[in-house]
Structure formats: C-alpha cells, structure tokens
PDB file of C-alpha atoms in Angstrom:
ATOM      1  CA  GLN N   1    -133.524 -72.893 -90.785  1.00  0.00           C
ATOM      2  CA  VAL N   2    -131.428 -70.455 -92.757  1.00  0.00           C
ATOM      3  CA  TRP N   3    -130.864 -71.560 -96.423  1.00  0.00           C
ATOM      4  CA  MET N   4    -128.693 -70.004 -99.053  1.00  0.00           C
ATOM      5  CA  THR N   5    -130.803 -68.123-101.528  1.00  0.00           C
ATOM      6  CA  GLU N   6    -128.965 -69.156-104.610  1.00  0.00           C
ATOM      7  CA  ASN N   7    -127.334 -72.370-106.018  1.00  0.00           C
ATOM      8  CA  LEU N   8    -123.798 -72.969-104.756  1.00  0.00           C
ATOM      9  CA  ALA N   9    -121.108 -71.899-107.280  1.00  0.00           C
ATOM     10  CA  TYR N  10    -118.030 -73.414-105.529  1.00  0.00           C
ATOM     11  CA  LEU N  11    -115.846 -74.675-108.408  1.00  0.00           C
ATOM     12  CA  PRO N  12    -112.385 -75.971-107.430  1.00  0.00           C
ATOM     13  CA  SER N  13    -112.118 -77.960-110.657  1.00  0.00           C
ATOM     14  CA  VAL N  14    -114.377 -78.769-113.536  1.00  0.00           C
ATOM     15  CA  VAL N  15    -114.854 -81.626-116.018  1.00  0.00           C
ATOM     16  CA  GLY N  16    -117.045 -82.240-119.003  1.00  0.00           C
ATOM     17  CA  PRO N  17    -120.282 -84.271-118.647  1.00  0.00           C
ATOM     18  CA  GLY N  18    -118.631 -87.440-120.054  1.00  0.00           C
ATOM     19  CA  THR N  19    -116.461 -87.789-116.851  1.00  0.00           C
ATOM     20  CA  GLY N  20    -118.292 -89.326-113.876  1.00  0.00           C
ATOM     21  CA  SER N  21    -118.114 -91.426-110.785  1.00  0.00           C
ATOM     22  CA  ASN N  22    -120.111 -92.453-107.720  1.00  0.00           C
ATOM     23  CA  SER N  23    -117.039 -92.143-105.554  1.00  0.00           C
ATOM     24  CA  THR N  24    -114.633 -89.392-106.979  1.00  0.00           C
ATOM     25  CA  ALA N  25    -115.721 -85.798-106.575  1.00  0.00           C
ATOM     26  CA  TYR N  26    -116.633 -84.099-109.821  1.00  0.00           C
ATOM     27  CA  TYR N  27    -117.909 -80.630-110.571  1.00  0.00           C
ATOM     28  CA  TYR N  28    -119.808 -79.609-113.734  1.00  0.00           C
ATOM     29  CA  VAL N  29    -121.124 -76.380-115.291  1.00  0.00           C
ATOM     30  CA  TYR N  30    -124.163 -77.067-117.409  1.00  0.00           C
ATOM     31  CA  GLY N  31    -123.299 -77.004-121.152  1.00  0.00           C
ATOM     32  CA  TYR N  32    -119.569 -76.740-120.521  1.00  0.00           C
ATOM     33  CA  ASP N  33    -117.347 -79.540-121.896  1.00  0.00           C
ATOM     34  CA  GLY N  34    -113.827 -78.713-120.699  1.00  0.00           C
ATOM     35  CA  SER N  35    -111.518 -78.526-117.737  1.00  0.00           C
ATOM     36  CA  ASP N  36    -110.666 -74.790-117.463  1.00  0.00           C
ATOM     37  CA  VAL N  37    -112.161 -73.280-114.331  1.00  0.00           C
ATOM     38  CA  ALA N  38    -111.914 -69.659-115.495  1.00  0.00           C
ATOM     39  CA  THR N  39    -113.602 -70.463-118.876  1.00  0.00           C
ATOM     40  CA  ALA N  40    -116.368 -72.409-117.080  1.00  0.00           C
ATOM     41  CA  LYS N  41    -116.910 -69.478-114.678  1.00  0.00           C
ATOM     42  CA  ALA N  42    -117.256 -67.076-117.596  1.00  0.00           C
ATOM     43  CA  THR N  43    -120.360 -68.869-118.916  1.00  0.00           C
ATOM     44  CA  ASP N  44    -123.930 -67.596-118.427  1.00  0.00           C
ATOM     45  CA  ASN N  45    -124.986 -70.972-117.024  1.00  0.00           C
ATOM     46  CA  TYR N  46    -122.416 -70.702-114.262  1.00  0.00           C
ATOM     47  CA  SER N  47    -123.513 -67.168-113.443  1.00  0.00           C
ATOM     48  CA  THR N  48    -127.153 -68.006-113.422  1.00  0.00           C
ATOM     49  CA  TYR N  49    -127.374 -71.597-112.215  1.00  0.00           C
ATOM     50  CA  GLY N  50    -124.054 -72.247-110.291  1.00  0.00           C
ATOM     51  CA  VAL N  51    -122.398 -75.625-110.293  1.00  0.00           C
ATOM     52  CA  LEU N  52    -123.636 -79.191-110.580  1.00  0.00           C
ATOM     53  CA  TYR N  53    -122.021 -81.557-108.208  1.00  0.00           C
ATOM     54  CA  ASN N  54    -121.997 -85.368-108.037  1.00  0.00           C
ATOM     55  CA  TRP N  55    -122.961 -86.614-104.603  1.00  0.00           C
ATOM     56  CA  THR N  56    -119.379 -87.133-103.470  1.00  0.00           C
ATOM     57  CA  ALA N  57    -118.452 -83.559-104.344  1.00  0.00           C
ATOM     58  CA  ALA N  58    -121.637 -82.144-102.697  1.00  0.00           C
ATOM     59  CA  GLN N  59    -120.640 -83.713 -99.387  1.00  0.00           C
ATOM     60  CA  SER N  60    -117.860 -81.149 -98.900  1.00  0.00           C
ATOM     61  CA  ALA N  61    -118.812 -78.252-101.131  1.00  0.00           C
ATOM     62  CA  CYS N  62    -120.549 -76.009 -98.578  1.00  0.00           C
ATOM     63  CA  PRO N  63    -118.347 -73.337 -96.916  1.00  0.00           C
ATOM     64  CA  SER N  64    -117.555 -73.356 -93.231  1.00  0.00           C
ATOM     65  CA  GLY N  65    -120.569 -72.645 -91.029  1.00  0.00           C
ATOM     66  CA  TRP N  66    -122.931 -74.281 -93.575  1.00  0.00           C
ATOM     67  CA  HIS N  67    -123.704 -77.912 -94.537  1.00  0.00           C
ATOM     68  CA  LEU N  68    -125.401 -79.948 -97.159  1.00  0.00           C
ATOM     69  CA  PRO N  69    -128.880 -80.499 -95.715  1.00  0.00           C
ATOM     70  CA  SER N  70    -130.167 -83.948 -94.852  1.00  0.00           C
ATOM     71  CA  ASP N  71    -133.289 -85.520 -96.225  1.00  0.00           C
ATOM     72  CA  VAL N  72    -134.960 -84.734 -92.921  1.00  0.00           C
ATOM     73  CA  GLU N  73    -133.884 -81.030 -93.154  1.00  0.00           C
ATOM     74  CA  TRP N  74    -135.404 -80.763 -96.646  1.00  0.00           C
ATOM     75  CA  THR N  75    -138.592 -82.305 -95.234  1.00  0.00           C
ATOM     76  CA  THR N  76    -138.671 -79.717 -92.504  1.00  0.00           C
ATOM     77  CA  LEU N  77    -138.368 -76.961 -95.111  1.00  0.00           C
ATOM     78  CA  SER N  78    -141.276 -78.339 -97.197  1.00  0.00           C
ATOM     79  CA  ASP N  79    -143.468 -79.032 -94.126  1.00  0.00           C
ATOM     80  CA  ASN N  80    -142.897 -75.394 -93.031  1.00  0.00           C
ATOM     81  CA  LEU N  81    -144.031 -74.220 -96.549  1.00  0.00           C
ATOM     82  CA  GLY N  82    -147.404 -76.154 -96.388  1.00  0.00           C
ATOM     83  CA  GLY N  83    -146.258 -79.628 -97.314  1.00  0.00           C
ATOM     84  CA  GLU N  84    -144.566 -81.217-100.345  1.00  0.00           C
ATOM     85  CA  TYR N  85    -147.529 -80.545-102.697  1.00  0.00           C
ATOM     86  CA  GLU N  86    -147.491 -76.795-102.034  1.00  0.00           C
ATOM     87  CA  ALA N  87    -143.854 -75.992-101.085  1.00  0.00           C
ATOM     88  CA  GLY N  88    -142.350 -76.261-104.520  1.00  0.00           C
ATOM     89  CA  GLY N  89    -144.292 -73.233-105.857  1.00  0.00           C
ATOM     90  CA  LYS N  90    -143.270 -71.274-102.740  1.00  0.00           C
ATOM     91  CA  MET N  91    -139.671 -72.104-103.446  1.00  0.00           C
ATOM     92  CA  LYS N  92    -139.545 -71.399-107.268  1.00  0.00           C
ATOM     93  CA  GLU N  93    -138.506 -68.115-108.833  1.00  0.00           C
ATOM     94  CA  THR N  94    -141.584 -66.503-110.314  1.00  0.00           C
ATOM     95  CA  GLY N  95    -142.050 -65.864-114.051  1.00  0.00           C
ATOM     96  CA  THR N  96    -140.640 -67.550-117.136  1.00  0.00           C
ATOM     97  CA  SER N  97    -137.349 -65.808-117.666  1.00  0.00           C
ATOM     98  CA  HIS N  98    -135.546 -68.924-116.358  1.00  0.00           C
ATOM     99  CA  TRP N  99    -138.362 -71.444-115.937  1.00  0.00           C
ATOM    100  CA  THR N 100    -140.148 -72.880-118.970  1.00  0.00           C
ATOM    101  CA  SER N 101    -143.835 -71.945-119.028  1.00  0.00           C
ATOM    102  CA  PRO N 102    -146.080 -72.642-117.198  1.00  0.00           C
ATOM    103  CA  ASN N 103    -144.000 -72.533-114.084  1.00  0.00           C
ATOM    104  CA  THR N 104    -146.906 -73.878-112.136  1.00  0.00           C
ATOM    105  CA  GLY N 105    -147.482 -72.505-108.626  1.00  0.00           C
ATOM    106  CA  ALA N 106    -144.427 -70.258-108.530  1.00  0.00           C
ATOM    107  CA  THR N 107    -144.758 -67.612-105.950  1.00  0.00           C
ATOM    108  CA  ASN N 108    -141.280 -67.706-104.305  1.00  0.00           C
ATOM    109  CA  GLU N 109    -142.967 -66.760-100.969  1.00  0.00           C
ATOM    110  CA  SER N 110    -139.998 -68.426 -99.156  1.00  0.00           C
ATOM    111  CA  GLY N 111    -137.313 -66.369-100.784  1.00  0.00           C
ATOM    112  CA  PHE N 112    -135.614 -69.641-101.838  1.00  0.00           C
ATOM    113  CA  THR N 113    -135.544 -68.483-105.521  1.00  0.00           C
ATOM    114  CA  ALA N 114    -135.149 -71.983-106.972  1.00  0.00           C
ATOM    115  CA  LEU N 115    -133.862 -71.985-110.545  1.00  0.00           C
ATOM    116  CA  PRO N 116    -134.136 -74.821-113.092  1.00  0.00           C
ATOM    117  CA  GLY N 117    -130.419 -75.605-113.533  1.00  0.00           C
ATOM    118  CA  GLY N 118    -131.111 -79.092-114.974  1.00  0.00           C
ATOM    119  CA  PHE N 119    -128.677 -81.916-114.193  1.00  0.00           C
ATOM    120  CA  ARG N 120    -125.882 -84.075-115.437  1.00  0.00           C
ATOM    121  CA  SER N 121    -126.964 -87.654-116.013  1.00  0.00           C
ATOM    122  CA  SER N 122    -124.942 -90.751-115.269  1.00  0.00           C
ATOM    123  CA  ASN N 123    -124.758 -91.432-119.051  1.00  0.00           C
ATOM    124  CA  GLY N 124    -122.674 -88.234-119.495  1.00  0.00           C
ATOM    125  CA  THR N 125    -125.201 -85.716-120.802  1.00  0.00           C
ATOM    126  CA  PHE N 126    -126.776 -82.488-119.491  1.00  0.00           C
ATOM    127  CA  SER N 127    -130.555 -82.481-119.420  1.00  0.00           C
ATOM    128  CA  LEU N 128    -133.587 -80.287-118.562  1.00  0.00           C
ATOM    129  CA  ILE N 129    -132.206 -76.800-117.962  1.00  0.00           C
ATOM    130  CA  GLY N 130    -135.130 -74.494-117.816  1.00  0.00           C
ATOM    131  CA  ILE N 131    -137.514 -77.312-117.026  1.00  0.00           C
ATOM    132  CA  GLY N 132    -136.255 -78.719-113.694  1.00  0.00           C
ATOM    133  CA  GLY N 133    -133.934 -78.122-110.804  1.00  0.00           C
ATOM    134  CA  TYR N 134    -132.456 -80.921-108.622  1.00  0.00           C
ATOM    135  CA  TRP N 135    -130.844 -80.537-105.251  1.00  0.00           C
ATOM    136  CA  TRP N 136    -128.807 -83.035-103.323  1.00  0.00           C
ATOM    137  CA  SER N 137    -129.367 -84.050 -99.718  1.00  0.00           C
ATOM    138  CA  SER N 138    -126.614 -85.492 -97.589  1.00  0.00           C
ATOM    139  CA  THR N 139    -128.665 -88.664 -96.994  1.00  0.00           C
ATOM    140  CA  GLN N 140    -127.791 -91.911 -98.762  1.00  0.00           C
ATOM    141  CA  HIS N 141    -130.548 -94.216-100.017  1.00  0.00           C
ATOM    142  CA  ASP N 142    -128.058 -96.989-100.612  1.00  0.00           C
ATOM    143  CA  ASP N 143    -124.376 -97.404-101.831  1.00  0.00           C
ATOM    144  CA  HIS N 144    -125.120 -95.995-105.281  1.00  0.00           C
ATOM    145  CA  ARG N 145    -128.024 -93.599-104.698  1.00  0.00           C
ATOM    146  CA  ALA N 146    -128.941 -90.631-102.501  1.00  0.00           C
ATOM    147  CA  TRP N 147    -132.020 -88.567-101.757  1.00  0.00           C
ATOM    148  CA  ASN N 148    -132.649 -85.312-103.548  1.00  0.00           C
ATOM    149  CA  ARG N 149    -135.358 -82.809-104.151  1.00  0.00           C
ATOM    150  CA  PRO N 150    -136.550 -81.963-107.644  1.00  0.00           C
ATOM    151  CA  LEU N 151    -138.661 -79.009-108.783  1.00  0.00           C
ATOM    152  CA  ILE N 152    -140.171 -78.981-112.242  1.00  0.00           C
ATOM    153  CA  CYS N 153    -141.816 -76.242-114.378  1.00  0.00           C
ATOM    154  CA  ASN N 154    -145.302 -77.819-114.662  1.00  0.00           C
ATOM    155  CA  ASN N 155    -145.829 -78.740-110.989  1.00  0.00           C
ATOM    156  CA  GLY N 156    -145.880 -76.845-107.668  1.00  0.00           C
ATOM    157  CA  SER N 157    -144.656 -79.745-105.589  1.00  0.00           C
ATOM    158  CA  VAL N 158    -141.326 -80.564-104.151  1.00  0.00           C
ATOM    159  CA  LEU N 159    -141.186 -84.351-103.810  1.00  0.00           C
ATOM    160  CA  ARG N 160    -138.377 -86.605-102.641  1.00  0.00           C
ATOM    161  CA  GLY N 161    -136.319 -88.178-105.347  1.00  0.00           C
ATOM    162  CA  ILE N 162    -133.609 -90.812-105.420  1.00  0.00           C
ATOM    163  CA  GLY N 163    -130.706 -90.225-107.737  1.00  0.00           C
ATOM    164  CA  ASN N 164    -127.605 -92.054-108.837  1.00  0.00           C
ATOM    165  CA  LYS N 165    -124.612 -90.575-106.897  1.00  0.00           C
ATOM    166  CA  ALA N 166    -122.893 -89.995-110.292  1.00  0.00           C
ATOM    167  CA  TYR N 167    -125.561 -87.501-111.354  1.00  0.00           C
ATOM    168  CA  GLY N 168    -124.659 -83.803-111.210  1.00  0.00           C
ATOM    169  CA  PHE N 169    -127.265 -81.872-109.162  1.00  0.00           C
ATOM    170  CA  SER N 170    -127.322 -78.376-107.679  1.00  0.00           C
ATOM    171  CA  VAL N 171    -126.545 -77.713-104.032  1.00  0.00           C
ATOM    172  CA  ARG N 172    -128.169 -75.342-101.506  1.00  0.00           C
ATOM    173  CA  CYS N 173    -126.407 -75.090 -98.228  1.00  0.00           C
ATOM    174  CA  LEU N 174    -128.096 -74.732 -94.823  1.00  0.00           C
ATOM    175  CA  ARG N 175    -126.512 -72.741 -91.954  1.00  0.00           C
ATOM    176  CA  ASP N 176    -125.153 -74.906 -89.144  1.00  0.00           C
TER     177      ASP N 176
END
C-alpha cells in the first residue's frame, strides 16, 4: 500500500458548518464559516489539517491514480502496523505541537503523520481539533452511515468507527 502522507486539501467549493447533507457533496475547513474558497485556503487550519469532507464528497475527492480506501484497506494498514491497538501510535505525528498532550503512543514509525484535524458534526458544529482525527473509508455501514478510522490524543489505537455520512471527516487517499 502507498498512502498519502498528509490530509487531502482538495477544495472545489466550501460551506460553513451549518450546511450539511448525507447525499449532497460538501467541503469544510475547520473553523471557517463562509463560502469563499480563497479565504478558506488562506486559513492556518486549511494549511495544517486540509479539508473535511462529508462522505458523499469524499467518494470523488481523491485525484486520478488514487482512491478513497475501503474499510478492508484500512484494516490491512493497521494489521501491517501491529494491529488496531498499536497501529494508531505508529500513524500519529509525534509531539504536542498539533496533538493535545499526552499524544499517547505516538511514534509515526509508518510515516503516515496523522494530524488531529477534528470533525464537522451533523448538528453543524466543528469539534475536537487537536484532540482527534477522523478519516473516511469508502465502505458504507448502511444508508446513513459509513465506516471511518479515528485517532485520539490519549490512545495509541486506531479502531473502526461508524459515522453519519453528513459528518465532515478528513481523507487520506491510497494509490490505485
């Protein structure tokens, strides 16, 4: 597997956190509440953490030659890094310049350099920047939810999560 080493920052349009949908593609920049792409791209959060995508937007966000990883492909990554209880630390950026202390287990042995970009919740708010990062998979759980992978500051695991498709999560693309 060849993974991107930073969060995707593809931003064809942007909306504030109060706009959401399970079925229409929406793109968010943490902390930005507007619709001007150039202004959103000028923020520190865009530069550091990239873009948050609802699940529909995430499906087509990766560039040619790359794809949104499936739940199985995420499991392959974590299995290759020692299993879900050890892999998270091997994926997280070290230190506390972005992660809230204690950043448990962080070694970044994998070079994945996961950052805690937070998320956009379905109630229209941004939450947990610095505390957690959440990445979509391409695999649906049901009509309204899909599988994802969360990493949090006080745990070295990367466990499977199920998120509402209206949430805004980060994207890491996997080479085809």
